[in-house]
Coordinates of C-alpha atoms and ligand atoms in Angstrom, one line a residue:
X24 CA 48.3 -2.9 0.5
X25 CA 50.1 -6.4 1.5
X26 CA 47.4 -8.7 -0.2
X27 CA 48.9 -11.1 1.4
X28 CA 47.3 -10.3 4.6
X29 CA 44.2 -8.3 3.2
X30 CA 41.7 -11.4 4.5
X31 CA 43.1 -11.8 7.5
X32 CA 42.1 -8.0 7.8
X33 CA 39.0 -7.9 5.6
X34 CA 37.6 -11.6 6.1
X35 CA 34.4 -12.2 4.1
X36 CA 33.1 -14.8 6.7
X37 CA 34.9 -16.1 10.4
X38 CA 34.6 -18.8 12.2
X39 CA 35.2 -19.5 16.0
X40 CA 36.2 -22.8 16.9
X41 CA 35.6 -23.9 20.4
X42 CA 32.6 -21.1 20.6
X43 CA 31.3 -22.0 24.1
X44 CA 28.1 -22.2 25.7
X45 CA 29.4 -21.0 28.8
X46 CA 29.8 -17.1 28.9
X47 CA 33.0 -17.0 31.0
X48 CA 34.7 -19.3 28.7
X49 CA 36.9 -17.5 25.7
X50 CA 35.6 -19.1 22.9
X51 CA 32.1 -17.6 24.3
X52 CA 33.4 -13.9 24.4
X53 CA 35.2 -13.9 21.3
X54 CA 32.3 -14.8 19.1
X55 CA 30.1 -12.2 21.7
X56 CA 33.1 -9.7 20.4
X57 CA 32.9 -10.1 16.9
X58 CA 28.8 -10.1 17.2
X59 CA 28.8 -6.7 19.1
X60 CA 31.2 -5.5 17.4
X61 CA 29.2 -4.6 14.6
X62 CA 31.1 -7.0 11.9
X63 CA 29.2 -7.4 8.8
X64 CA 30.9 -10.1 7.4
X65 CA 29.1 -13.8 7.8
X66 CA 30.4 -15.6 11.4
X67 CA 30.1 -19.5 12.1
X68 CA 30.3 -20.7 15.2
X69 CA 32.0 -24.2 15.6
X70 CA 31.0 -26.5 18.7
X71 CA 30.3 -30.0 18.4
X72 CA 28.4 -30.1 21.6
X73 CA 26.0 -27.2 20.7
X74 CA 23.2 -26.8 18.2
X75 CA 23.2 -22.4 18.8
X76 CA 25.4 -20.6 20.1
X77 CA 24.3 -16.5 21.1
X78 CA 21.8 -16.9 18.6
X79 CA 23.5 -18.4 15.5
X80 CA 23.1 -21.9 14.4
X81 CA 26.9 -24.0 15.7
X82 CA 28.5 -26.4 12.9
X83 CA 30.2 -29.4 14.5
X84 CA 33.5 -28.7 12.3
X85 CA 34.7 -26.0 10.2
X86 CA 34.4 -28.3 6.9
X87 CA 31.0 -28.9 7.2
X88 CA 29.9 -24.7 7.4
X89 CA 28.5 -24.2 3.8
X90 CA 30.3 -21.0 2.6
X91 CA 33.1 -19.8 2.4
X92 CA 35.8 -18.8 5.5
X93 CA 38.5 -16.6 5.5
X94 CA 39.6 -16.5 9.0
X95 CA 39.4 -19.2 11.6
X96 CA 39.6 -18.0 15.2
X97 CA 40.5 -21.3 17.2
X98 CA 40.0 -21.5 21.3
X99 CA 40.3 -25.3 22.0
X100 CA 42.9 -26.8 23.9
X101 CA 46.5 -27.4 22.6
X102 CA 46.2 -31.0 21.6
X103 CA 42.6 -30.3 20.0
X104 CA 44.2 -27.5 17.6
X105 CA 46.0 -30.4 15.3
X106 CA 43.0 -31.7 14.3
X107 CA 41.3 -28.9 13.5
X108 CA 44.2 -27.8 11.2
X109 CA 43.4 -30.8 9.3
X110 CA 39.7 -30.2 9.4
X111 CA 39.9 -26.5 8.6
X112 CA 42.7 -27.3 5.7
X113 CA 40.1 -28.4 3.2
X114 CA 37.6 -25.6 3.5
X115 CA 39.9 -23.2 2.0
X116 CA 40.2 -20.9 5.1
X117 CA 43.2 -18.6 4.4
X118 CA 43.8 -17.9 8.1
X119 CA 44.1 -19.6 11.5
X120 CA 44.1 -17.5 14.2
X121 CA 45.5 -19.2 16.9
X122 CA 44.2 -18.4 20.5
X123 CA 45.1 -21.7 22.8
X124 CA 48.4 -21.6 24.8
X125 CA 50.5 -24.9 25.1
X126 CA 53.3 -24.5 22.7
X127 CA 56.7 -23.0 22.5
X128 CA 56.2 -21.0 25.7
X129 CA 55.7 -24.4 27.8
X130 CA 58.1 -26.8 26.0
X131 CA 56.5 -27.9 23.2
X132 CA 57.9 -26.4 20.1
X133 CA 57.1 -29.7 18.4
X134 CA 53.1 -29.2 18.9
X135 CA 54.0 -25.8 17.1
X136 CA 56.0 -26.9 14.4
X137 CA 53.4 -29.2 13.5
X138 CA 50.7 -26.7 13.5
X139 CA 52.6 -24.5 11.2
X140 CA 54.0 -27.3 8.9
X141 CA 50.2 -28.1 8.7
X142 CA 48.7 -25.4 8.3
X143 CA 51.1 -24.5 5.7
X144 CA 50.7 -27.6 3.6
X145 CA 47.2 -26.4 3.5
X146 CA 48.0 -23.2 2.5
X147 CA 46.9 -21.6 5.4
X148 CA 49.0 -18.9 7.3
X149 CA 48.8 -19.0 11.4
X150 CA 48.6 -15.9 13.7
X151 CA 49.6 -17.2 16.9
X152 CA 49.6 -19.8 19.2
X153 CA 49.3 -17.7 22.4
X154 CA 47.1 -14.8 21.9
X155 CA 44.8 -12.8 22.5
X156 CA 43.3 -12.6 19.2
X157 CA 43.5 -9.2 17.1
X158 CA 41.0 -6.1 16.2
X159 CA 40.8 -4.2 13.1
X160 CA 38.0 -1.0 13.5
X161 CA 37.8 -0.8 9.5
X162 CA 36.3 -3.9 9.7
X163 CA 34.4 -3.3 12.7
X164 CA 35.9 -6.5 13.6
X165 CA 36.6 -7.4 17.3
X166 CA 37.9 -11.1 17.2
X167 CA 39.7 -10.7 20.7
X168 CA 38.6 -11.8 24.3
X169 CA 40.0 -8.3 24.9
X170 CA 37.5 -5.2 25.8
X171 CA 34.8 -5.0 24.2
X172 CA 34.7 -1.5 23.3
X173 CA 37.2 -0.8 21.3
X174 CA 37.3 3.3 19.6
X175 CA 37.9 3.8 16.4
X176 CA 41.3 5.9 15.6
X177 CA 44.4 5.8 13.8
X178 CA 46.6 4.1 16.1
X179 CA 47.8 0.4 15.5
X180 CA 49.1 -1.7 18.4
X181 CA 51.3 -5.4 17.7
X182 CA 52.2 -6.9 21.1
X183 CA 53.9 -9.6 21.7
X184 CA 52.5 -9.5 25.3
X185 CA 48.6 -10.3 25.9
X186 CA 48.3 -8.7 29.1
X187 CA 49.5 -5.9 27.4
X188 CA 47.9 -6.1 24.5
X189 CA 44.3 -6.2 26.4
X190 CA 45.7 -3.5 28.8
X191 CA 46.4 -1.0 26.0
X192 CA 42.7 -1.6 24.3
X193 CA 41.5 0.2 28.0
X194 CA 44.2 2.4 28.4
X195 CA 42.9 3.6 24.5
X196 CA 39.4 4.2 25.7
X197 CA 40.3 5.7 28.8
X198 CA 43.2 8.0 27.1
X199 CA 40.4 8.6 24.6
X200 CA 43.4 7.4 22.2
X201 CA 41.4 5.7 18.8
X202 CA 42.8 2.4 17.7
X203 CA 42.9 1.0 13.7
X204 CA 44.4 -2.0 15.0
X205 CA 45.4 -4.5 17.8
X206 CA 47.0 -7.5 16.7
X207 CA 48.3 -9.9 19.7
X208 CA 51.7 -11.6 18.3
X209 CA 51.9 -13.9 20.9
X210 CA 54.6 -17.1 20.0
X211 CA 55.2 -15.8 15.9
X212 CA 55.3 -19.2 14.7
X213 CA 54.8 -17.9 11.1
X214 CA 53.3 -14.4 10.9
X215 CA 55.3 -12.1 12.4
X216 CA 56.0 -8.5 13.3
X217 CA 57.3 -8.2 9.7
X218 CA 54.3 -9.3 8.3
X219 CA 52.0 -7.2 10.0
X220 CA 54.0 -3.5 9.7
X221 CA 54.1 -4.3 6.3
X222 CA 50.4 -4.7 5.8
X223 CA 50.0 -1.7 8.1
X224 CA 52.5 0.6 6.5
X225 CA 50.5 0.3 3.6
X226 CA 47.1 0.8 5.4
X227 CA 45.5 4.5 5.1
X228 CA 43.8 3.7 8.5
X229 CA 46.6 3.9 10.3
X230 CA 48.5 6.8 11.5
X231 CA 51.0 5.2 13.9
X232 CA 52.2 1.5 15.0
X233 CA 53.1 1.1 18.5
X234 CA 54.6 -2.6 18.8
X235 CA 55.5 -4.3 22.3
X236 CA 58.6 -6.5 21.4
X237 CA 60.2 -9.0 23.2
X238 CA 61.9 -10.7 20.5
X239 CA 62.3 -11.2 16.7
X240 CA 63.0 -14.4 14.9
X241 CA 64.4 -13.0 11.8
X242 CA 66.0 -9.6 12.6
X243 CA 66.9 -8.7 9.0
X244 CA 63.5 -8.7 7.7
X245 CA 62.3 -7.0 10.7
X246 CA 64.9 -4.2 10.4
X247 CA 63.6 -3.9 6.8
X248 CA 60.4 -4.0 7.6
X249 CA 60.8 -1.0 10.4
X250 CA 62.7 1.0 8.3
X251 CA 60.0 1.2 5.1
X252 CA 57.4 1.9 7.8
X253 CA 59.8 4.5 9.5
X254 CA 59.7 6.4 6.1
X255 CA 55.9 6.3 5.7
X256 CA 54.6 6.9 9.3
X257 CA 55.9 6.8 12.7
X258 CA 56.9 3.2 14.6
X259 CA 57.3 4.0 17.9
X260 CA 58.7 0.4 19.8
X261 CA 58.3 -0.5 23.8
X262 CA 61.2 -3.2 23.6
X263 CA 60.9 -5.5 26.4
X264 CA 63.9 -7.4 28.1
X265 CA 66.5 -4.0 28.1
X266 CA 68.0 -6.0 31.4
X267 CA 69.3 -9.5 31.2
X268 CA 66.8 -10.4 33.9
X269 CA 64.3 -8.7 31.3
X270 CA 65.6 -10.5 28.5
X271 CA 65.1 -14.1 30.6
X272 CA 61.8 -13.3 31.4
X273 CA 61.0 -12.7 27.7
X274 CA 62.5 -15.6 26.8
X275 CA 59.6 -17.7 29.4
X276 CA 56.9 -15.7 28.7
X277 CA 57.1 -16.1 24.7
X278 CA 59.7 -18.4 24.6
X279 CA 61.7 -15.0 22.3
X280 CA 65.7 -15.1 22.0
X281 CA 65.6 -11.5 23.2
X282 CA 69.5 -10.1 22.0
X283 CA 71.3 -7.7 24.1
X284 CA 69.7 -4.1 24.1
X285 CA 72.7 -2.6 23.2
X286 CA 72.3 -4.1 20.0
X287 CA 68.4 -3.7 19.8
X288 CA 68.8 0.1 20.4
X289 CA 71.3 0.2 17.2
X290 CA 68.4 -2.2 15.3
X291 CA 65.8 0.3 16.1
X292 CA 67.6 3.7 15.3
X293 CA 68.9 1.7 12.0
X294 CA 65.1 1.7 11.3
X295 CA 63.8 4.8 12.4
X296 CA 61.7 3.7 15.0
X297 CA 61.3 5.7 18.1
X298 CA 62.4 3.3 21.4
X299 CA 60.5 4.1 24.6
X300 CA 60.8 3.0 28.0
X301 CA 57.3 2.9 29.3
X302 CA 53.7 2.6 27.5
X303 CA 53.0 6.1 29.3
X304 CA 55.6 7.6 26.6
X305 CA 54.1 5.6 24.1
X306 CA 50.8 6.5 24.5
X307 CA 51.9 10.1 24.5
X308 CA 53.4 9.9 21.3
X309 CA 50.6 8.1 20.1
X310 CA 48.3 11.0 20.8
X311 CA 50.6 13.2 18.9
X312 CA 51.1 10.9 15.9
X313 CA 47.3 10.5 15.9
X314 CA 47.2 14.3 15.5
X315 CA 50.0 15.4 13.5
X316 CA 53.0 13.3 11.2
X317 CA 54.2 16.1 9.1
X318 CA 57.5 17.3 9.7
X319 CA 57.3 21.0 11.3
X320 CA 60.3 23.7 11.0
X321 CA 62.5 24.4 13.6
X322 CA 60.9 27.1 15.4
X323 CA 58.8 26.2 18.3
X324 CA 57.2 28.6 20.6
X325 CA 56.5 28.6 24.0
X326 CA 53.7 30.2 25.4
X327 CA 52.9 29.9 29.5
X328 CA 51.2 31.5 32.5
X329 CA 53.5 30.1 34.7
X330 CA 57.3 31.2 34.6
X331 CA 58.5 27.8 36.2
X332 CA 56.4 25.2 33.5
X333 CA 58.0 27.6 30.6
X334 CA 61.3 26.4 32.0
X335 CA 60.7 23.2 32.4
X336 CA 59.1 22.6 29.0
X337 CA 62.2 24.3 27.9
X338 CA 64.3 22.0 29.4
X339 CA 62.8 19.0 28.3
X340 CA 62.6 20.3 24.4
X341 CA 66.5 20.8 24.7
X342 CA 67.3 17.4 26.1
X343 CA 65.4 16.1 23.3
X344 CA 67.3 18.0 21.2
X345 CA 64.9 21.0 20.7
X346 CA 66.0 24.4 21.5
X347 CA 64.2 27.4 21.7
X348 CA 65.3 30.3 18.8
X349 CA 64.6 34.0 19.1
X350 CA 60.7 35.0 18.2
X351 CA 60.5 37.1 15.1
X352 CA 60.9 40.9 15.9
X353 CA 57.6 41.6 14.5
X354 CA 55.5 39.2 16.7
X355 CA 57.4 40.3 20.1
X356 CA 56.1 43.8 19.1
X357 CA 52.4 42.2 18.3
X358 CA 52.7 40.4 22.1
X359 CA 53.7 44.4 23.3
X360 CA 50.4 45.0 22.7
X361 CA 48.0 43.5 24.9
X362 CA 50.6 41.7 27.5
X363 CA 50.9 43.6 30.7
X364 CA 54.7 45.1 31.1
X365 CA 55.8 42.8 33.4
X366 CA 55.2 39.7 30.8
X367 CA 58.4 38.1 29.2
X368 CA 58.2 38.0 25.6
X369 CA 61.1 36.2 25.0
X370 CA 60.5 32.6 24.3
X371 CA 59.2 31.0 26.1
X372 CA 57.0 33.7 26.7
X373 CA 55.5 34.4 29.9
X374 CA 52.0 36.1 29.3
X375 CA 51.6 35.7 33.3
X376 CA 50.1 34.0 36.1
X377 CA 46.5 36.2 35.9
X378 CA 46.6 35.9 31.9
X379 CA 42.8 35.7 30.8
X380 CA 42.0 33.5 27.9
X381 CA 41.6 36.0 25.5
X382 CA 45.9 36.3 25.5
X383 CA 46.0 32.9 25.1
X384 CA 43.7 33.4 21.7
X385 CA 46.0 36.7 20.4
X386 CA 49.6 35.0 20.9
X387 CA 47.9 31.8 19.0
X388 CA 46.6 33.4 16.5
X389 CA 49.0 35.7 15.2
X390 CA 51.8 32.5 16.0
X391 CA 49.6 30.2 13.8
X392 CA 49.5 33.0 10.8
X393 CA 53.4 33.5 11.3
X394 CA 55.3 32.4 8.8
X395 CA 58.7 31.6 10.7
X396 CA 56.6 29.9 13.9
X397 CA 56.9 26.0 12.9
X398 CA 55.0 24.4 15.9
X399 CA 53.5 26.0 19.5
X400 CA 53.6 24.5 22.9
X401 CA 50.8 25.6 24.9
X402 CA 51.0 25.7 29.0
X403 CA 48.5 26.0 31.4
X404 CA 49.1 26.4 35.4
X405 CA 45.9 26.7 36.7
X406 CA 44.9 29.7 38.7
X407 CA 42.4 30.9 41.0
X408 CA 42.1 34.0 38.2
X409 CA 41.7 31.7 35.1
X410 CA 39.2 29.6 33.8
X411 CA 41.0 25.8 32.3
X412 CA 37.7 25.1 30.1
X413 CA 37.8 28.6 28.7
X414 CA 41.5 28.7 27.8
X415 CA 41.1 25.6 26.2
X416 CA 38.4 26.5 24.0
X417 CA 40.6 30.1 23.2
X418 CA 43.2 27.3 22.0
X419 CA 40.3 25.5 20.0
X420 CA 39.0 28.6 18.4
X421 CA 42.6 29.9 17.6
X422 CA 43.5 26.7 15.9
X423 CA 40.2 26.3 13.8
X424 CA 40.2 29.4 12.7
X425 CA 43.6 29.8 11.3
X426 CA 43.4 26.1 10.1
X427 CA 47.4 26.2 9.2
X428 CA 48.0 22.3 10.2
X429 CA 50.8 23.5 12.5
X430 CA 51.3 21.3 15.7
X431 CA 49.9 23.2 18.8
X432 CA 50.7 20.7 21.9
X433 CA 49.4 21.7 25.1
X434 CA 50.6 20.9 28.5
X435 CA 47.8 21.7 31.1
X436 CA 48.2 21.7 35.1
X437 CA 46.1 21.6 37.6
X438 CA 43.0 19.7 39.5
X439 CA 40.2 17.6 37.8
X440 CA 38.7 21.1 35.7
X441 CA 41.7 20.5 34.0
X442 CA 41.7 16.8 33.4
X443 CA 37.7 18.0 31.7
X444 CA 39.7 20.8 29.2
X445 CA 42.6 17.9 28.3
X446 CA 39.8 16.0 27.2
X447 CA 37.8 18.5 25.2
X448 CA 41.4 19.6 23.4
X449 CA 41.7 16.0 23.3
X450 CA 38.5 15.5 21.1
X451 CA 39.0 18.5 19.2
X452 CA 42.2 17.1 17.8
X453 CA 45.3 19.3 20.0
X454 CA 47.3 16.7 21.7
X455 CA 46.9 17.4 25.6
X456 CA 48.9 16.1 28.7
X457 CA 48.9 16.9 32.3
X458 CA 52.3 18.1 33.0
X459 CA 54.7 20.7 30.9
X460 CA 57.3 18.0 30.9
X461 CA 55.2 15.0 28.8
X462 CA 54.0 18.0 26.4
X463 CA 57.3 19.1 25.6
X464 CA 58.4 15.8 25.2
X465 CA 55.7 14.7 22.6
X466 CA 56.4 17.4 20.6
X467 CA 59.8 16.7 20.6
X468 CA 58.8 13.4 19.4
X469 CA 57.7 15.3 16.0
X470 CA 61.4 16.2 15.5
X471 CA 63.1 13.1 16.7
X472 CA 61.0 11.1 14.1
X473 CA 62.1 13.7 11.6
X474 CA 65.7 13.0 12.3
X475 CA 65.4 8.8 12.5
X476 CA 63.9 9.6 9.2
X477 CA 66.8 11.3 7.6
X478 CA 68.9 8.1 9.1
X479 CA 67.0 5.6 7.7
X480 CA 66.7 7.7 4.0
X481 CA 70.8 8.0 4.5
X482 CA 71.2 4.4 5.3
X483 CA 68.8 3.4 2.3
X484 CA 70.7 5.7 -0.6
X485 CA 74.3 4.5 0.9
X486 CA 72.5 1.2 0.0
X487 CA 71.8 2.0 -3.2
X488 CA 74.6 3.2 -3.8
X489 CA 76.7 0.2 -2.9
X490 CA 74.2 -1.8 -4.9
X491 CA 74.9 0.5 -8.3
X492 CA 78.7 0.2 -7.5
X493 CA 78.7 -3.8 -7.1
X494 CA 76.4 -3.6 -10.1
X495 CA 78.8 -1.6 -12.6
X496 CA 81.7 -3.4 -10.9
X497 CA 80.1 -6.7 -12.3
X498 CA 79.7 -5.1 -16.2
X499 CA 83.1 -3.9 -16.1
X500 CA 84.5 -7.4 -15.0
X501 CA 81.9 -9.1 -17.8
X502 CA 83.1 -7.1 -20.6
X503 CA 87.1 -7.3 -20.0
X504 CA 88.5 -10.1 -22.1
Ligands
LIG12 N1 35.9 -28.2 17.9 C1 35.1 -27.2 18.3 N2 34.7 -27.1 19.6 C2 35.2 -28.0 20.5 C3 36.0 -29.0 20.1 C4 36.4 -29.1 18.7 N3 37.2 -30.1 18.2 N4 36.2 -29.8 21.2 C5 35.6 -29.2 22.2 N5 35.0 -28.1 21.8 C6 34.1 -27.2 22.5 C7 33.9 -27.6 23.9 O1 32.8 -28.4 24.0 C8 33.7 -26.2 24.6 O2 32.4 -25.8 24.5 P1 31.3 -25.9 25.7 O3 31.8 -25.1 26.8 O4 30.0 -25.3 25.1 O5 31.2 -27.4 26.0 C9 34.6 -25.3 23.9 O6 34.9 -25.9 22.6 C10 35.8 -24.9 24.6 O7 36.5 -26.1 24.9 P2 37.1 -26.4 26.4 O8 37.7 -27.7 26.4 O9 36.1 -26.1 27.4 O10 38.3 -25.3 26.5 P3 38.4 -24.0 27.4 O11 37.5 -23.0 26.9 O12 38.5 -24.3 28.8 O13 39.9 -23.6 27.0 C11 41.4 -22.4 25.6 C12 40.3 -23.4 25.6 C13 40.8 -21.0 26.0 C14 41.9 -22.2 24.2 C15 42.5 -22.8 26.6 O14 43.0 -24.1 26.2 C16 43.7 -21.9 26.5 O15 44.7 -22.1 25.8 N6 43.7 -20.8 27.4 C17 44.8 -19.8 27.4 C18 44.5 -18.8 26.3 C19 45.5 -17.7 26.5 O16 45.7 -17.2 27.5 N7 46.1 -17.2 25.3 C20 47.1 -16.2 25.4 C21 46.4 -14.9 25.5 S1 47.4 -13.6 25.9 C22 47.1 -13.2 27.5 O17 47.9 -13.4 28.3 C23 45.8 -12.6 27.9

């Protein structure tokens, strides 16, 4: 794990400076955050206008709380945060977590210099200015004046963007997508994405890292940084500013040098991460991610009621670079058994509009036990003749009793009976999505990351091998006379 950043992620004790009185104020709802959030670490708030603040005793500075802090949340105005840099610097705090806005993004990149050259002299690191604040569910630890209820999961979000940041928290809950992590990045004055994917490639709670970039300020270090994550777990990347118009707005909102996408899109294949264009996409990888990260083998099936979804799905695989292979001889005769005659059992394979559950189960089952089957895609069109809840638990029960860790992604259609069986696959760990097209498009997620993986492992050992070359070349030039 990055010790560096371990505190900022397991603090001992927190303080919040500028914890208001007044319950609409931030300072208020971060310290009501980090209360109901069920931290167990020691939490001070700082006001010196208040005696008690939601029940716990205020301290008029951070130097005069008695114990020790790891992590200090400030929410006071941009020309109060100087001072308590210098207050904070001598009470061996580790962390300033930076909430006010006032710096780079309106002009004044010498308030932000200072904080960081302060901060820094005190050995203190700063997340921030600009944010949101960040979350960390292993630590039970909402310091955000984002939602407050956050569900646990393996999926870490990094945005740049607050709005978004806060926006994807819902969208989680809703989505019934668990988050490890949100950290808001805000301005990066010192830590930046770099930091953070390094602490969260290394952290066990987290299964995938969707970051919202506008900008980086050292693109090496970030390609670096993407690329060991990329080899580890998947780092799928909303970059913001693809236009020029997009790039200026970035550049006002953050105050980021956003470079031209042309050149981000090589950055990010260079480091394995998968670029999307919208936080719909994300999300739907996320789910999958959450669910599955091994690498499957090439053979997917398909497996439909409807003819035209099967075609669809098919479609989108193959544009993602997917395509559909022959089904082994032996399971088209197994499918010869129960499916009416008028079925297809080629693949994708039709098993018909009036299909009852129970054909759903067989085709699983024996697909899931088949050794040259890699991964299923399940479709659902709903029908007058079929039941959405009970073909979703003959997907369940097929999947929990084989237990063979393959990726089954489903792709149910239909009215709100099917939005109630997406969510009870959902829970019950088979990545679910209400149209063929986003289902097949997940799962070719599965092989994409597979393939930026190969790039970045190619990329590393022509590396290496450069390195040993240069390396040699220098010995044999050392020992010539
Ligand atoms: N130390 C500790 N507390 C202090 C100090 C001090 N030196 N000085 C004042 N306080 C107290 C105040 O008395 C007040 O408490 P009270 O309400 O009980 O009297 C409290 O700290 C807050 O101070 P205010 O001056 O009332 O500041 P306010 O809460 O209005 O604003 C804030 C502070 C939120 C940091 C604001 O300046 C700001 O930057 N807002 C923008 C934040 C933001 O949007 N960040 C980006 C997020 S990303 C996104 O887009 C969502």
């Amino acid at each position: 794990m990055a010790e560096h950043l371990r505190k900022l992620f397991y603090p001992r004790a927190v303080a919040v400076v500028g914890a208001s009185r007044d319950p609409s104020k931030i300072g208020h709802i971060v310290l009501r955050n980090i209360l109901s959030g069920g931290y167990q670490g020691r939490v001070y708030p700082v006001n010196p206008n208040a005696e008690e603040i939601l029940g716990l005793r205020a301290y008029p500075s951070v130097s005069s709380i008695p114990g020790q802090v790891d992590v200090v949340v400030v929410a006071v105005p941009a020309h109060k945060v100087l001072e308590v840099v210098e207050d904070a610097g001598g009470s061996g705090a580790e962390y300033l977590v930076v909430l006010s806005s006032g710096f780079k993004e309106v002009g004044r990149a010498d308030l932000e210099r200072g904080l960081v050259e302060r901060a820094r002299r005190h050995g203190m690191r700063v997340l921030g200015p600009n944010i949101f604040g960040y979350v960390y569910t292993p630590s039970r630890l909402n310091a955000s004046f984002g939602p407050s209820n956050v569900l646990p999961g393996g999926v870490a979000f990094i945005s740049q963007s607050g709005a978004l940041g806060i926006a994807l928290m819902g969208y989680s809950v809703v989505e019934g997508v668990g988050v490890s992590g949100v950290v808001s990045m805000g301005n990066k004055a010192d830590i930046d994405d770099a930091d953070i994917l390094e602490f969260l490639r290394e952290d066990p709670r987290t299964k995938v890292i969707i970051a919202y970039v506008e900008g980086v300020t050292d693109g090496r270090r970030f390609l670096e940084a993407a690329s060991s994550v990329s080899l580890r777990k998947p780092l799928v990347v909303l970059k913001a500013g693809r236009t020029e118009t997009g790039a200026k707005a970035a550049a006002s909102h953050t105050g980021s040098l956003s470079s031209g996408p042309a050149l981000w899109e090589g950055v990010l294949r260079q480091a394995g991460a998968l670029q999307v264009r919208d936080v719909e996409t994300a999300f739907d990888y996320a789910k999958l991610f959450s669910a599955f990260n091994a690498l499957p083998g090439p053979n997917v099936l398909v497996v439909t009621n409807g003819g035209g979804a099967g075609v669809q799905a098919t479609d989108t695989l193959a544009e993602n670079g997917v395509y559909l292979r022959e089904l082994p001889a032996d399971y088209v005769s197994y499918l010869r058994t129960f499916l009416p005659e008028f079925a297809s059992t080629r693949n994708p394979v039709d098993i018909t509009g009036g299909a009852p559950d129970e054909f759903y189960y067989l085709a699983l089952r024996r697909a899931l036990e088949h050794p040259e089957i890699h991964a299923i895609l399940v479709l659902y069109c709903q029908t007058m003749t079929t039941n959405p809840l009970r073909t979703a638990e003959a997907v369940v029960r097929a999947v929990e009793e084989v237990g063979s860790g393959k990726p089954v992604v489903a792709g149910f259609v239909g009215s709100e009976e099917v939005r109630r069986a997406i969510s009870y696959l959902l829970e019950r760990g088979v990545p679910a999505y209400p149209t063929p097209e986003r289902a097949a498009q997940a799962l070719a997620a599965l092989y994409r990351y597979a393939a930026l993986r190969r790039v970045v492992e190619r990329r590393l050992e022509y590396l290496r091998t450069i390195g040993e070359r240069t390396r040699l070349l220098g010995e044999r030039r050392a020992v010539q006379p």
